[in-house]
mmCIF file of C-alpha atoms and ligand atoms in Angstrom:
data_model
loop_
_atom_site.group_PDB
_atom_site.id
_atom_site.type_symbol
_atom_site.label_atom_id
_atom_site.label_comp_id
_atom_site.label_asym_id
_atom_site.label_seq_id
_atom_site.Cartn_x
_atom_site.Cartn_y
_atom_site.Cartn_z
ATOM 1 C CA MET A 1 -19.077 -52.203 11.444
ATOM 2 C CA GLN A 2 -18.707 -54.320 14.908
ATOM 3 C CA GLU A 3 -17.649 -53.029 17.357
ATOM 4 C CA ARG A 4 -16.283 -55.354 20.754
ATOM 5 C CA VAL A 5 -17.750 -54.202 24.340
ATOM 6 C CA MET A 6 -17.069 -55.791 27.314
ATOM 7 C CA PRO A 7 -19.866 -56.617 28.639
ATOM 8 C CA PHE A 8 -21.414 -53.474 31.549
ATOM 9 C CA ARG A 9 -20.951 -54.468 35.694
ATOM 10 C CA CYS A 10 -24.469 -53.508 37.016
ATOM 11 C CA ILE A 11 -23.904 -51.475 40.367
ATOM 12 C CA VAL A 12 -27.684 -52.951 41.650
ATOM 13 C CA CYS A 13 -26.253 -56.652 41.851
ATOM 14 C CA ASP A 14 -22.825 -56.775 40.928
ATOM 15 C CA GLN A 15 -23.664 -59.187 38.243
ATOM 16 C CA ARG A 16 -21.866 -58.566 34.532
ATOM 17 C CA HIS A 17 -24.597 -58.048 32.322
ATOM 18 C CA TRP A 18 -24.937 -57.139 28.363
ATOM 19 C CA ASP A 19 -28.357 -55.596 28.445
ATOM 20 C CA GLY A 20 -29.177 -52.893 30.444
ATOM 21 C CA ILE A 21 -29.675 -48.718 31.254
ATOM 22 C CA THR A 22 -26.878 -46.641 31.985
ATOM 23 C CA VAL A 23 -27.475 -43.504 33.955
ATOM 24 C CA MET A 24 -24.750 -41.400 35.131
ATOM 25 C CA GLU A 25 -22.452 -43.367 33.936
ATOM 26 C CA GLU A 26 -23.388 -46.096 35.576
ATOM 27 C CA PHE A 27 -24.470 -49.375 34.322
ATOM 28 C CA ILE A 28 -28.147 -51.041 35.727
ATOM 29 C CA CYS A 29 -28.267 -54.767 34.080
ATOM 30 C CA GLY A 30 -32.021 -54.994 32.481
ATOM 31 C CA ARG A 31 -33.979 -57.298 34.986
ATOM 32 C CA CYS A 32 -32.798 -55.201 37.842
ATOM 33 C CA GLU A 33 -34.580 -52.015 35.970
ATOM 34 C CA ARG A 34 -37.295 -54.402 35.872
ATOM 35 C CA GLU A 35 -37.467 -56.178 39.210
ATOM 36 C CA MET A 36 -36.746 -51.778 40.691
ATOM 37 C CA ILE A 37 -39.333 -50.832 38.733
ATOM 38 C CA ARG A 38 -42.178 -52.973 39.342
ATOM 39 C CA THR A 39 -40.844 -52.699 43.723
ATOM 40 C CA PRO A 40 -43.056 -51.225 45.412
ATOM 41 C CA VAL A 41 -42.185 -48.330 47.584
ATOM 42 C CA GLU A 42 -43.695 -50.234 50.458
ATOM 43 C CA HIS A 43 -41.964 -53.301 49.946
ATOM 44 C CA GLU A 44 -39.223 -54.431 52.166
ATOM 45 C CA LYS A 45 -36.501 -54.342 48.937
ATOM 46 C CA TYR A 46 -37.064 -51.107 47.767
ATOM 47 C CA PRO A 47 -34.583 -49.401 50.505
ATOM 48 C CA PHE A 48 -32.117 -51.759 48.606
ATOM 49 C CA PHE A 49 -32.406 -50.778 45.325
ATOM 50 C CA VAL A 50 -32.950 -46.418 46.868
ATOM 51 C CA VAL A 51 -28.923 -47.324 48.603
ATOM 52 C CA GLN A 52 -27.661 -49.182 45.309
ATOM 53 C CA MET A 53 -28.822 -45.966 43.486
ATOM 54 C CA ARG A 54 -27.211 -43.335 46.361
ATOM 55 C CA LYS A 55 -23.471 -44.210 45.033
ATOM 56 C CA ILE A 56 -24.817 -43.500 41.830
ATOM 57 C CA TRP A 57 -25.231 -40.289 43.415
ATOM 58 C CA LEU A 58 -22.578 -39.687 45.638
ATOM 59 C CA LYS A 59 -19.834 -40.479 43.371
ATOM 60 C CA GLU A 60 -21.413 -37.915 40.959
ATOM 61 C CA GLN A 61 -21.146 -35.263 43.382
ATOM 62 C CA ALA A 62 -17.523 -36.629 44.760
HETATM 63 ZN ZN1 ZN B 1 -28.766 -55.857 37.939
#
């Protein structure tokens, strides 16, 4: 059975994608997921990812 699903909106880059993962009912696109994985903690972009991920955790607690 072919199911028609709308593209998900990535919580990190705020763009709609088809491929990616769902964390705590929030979607992270494959591109951002790969970027997060290969971004070292000391990288200047890392805090950005942490902030985006924190949105998910805060939502979960609400
Ligand atoms: Zn993304």
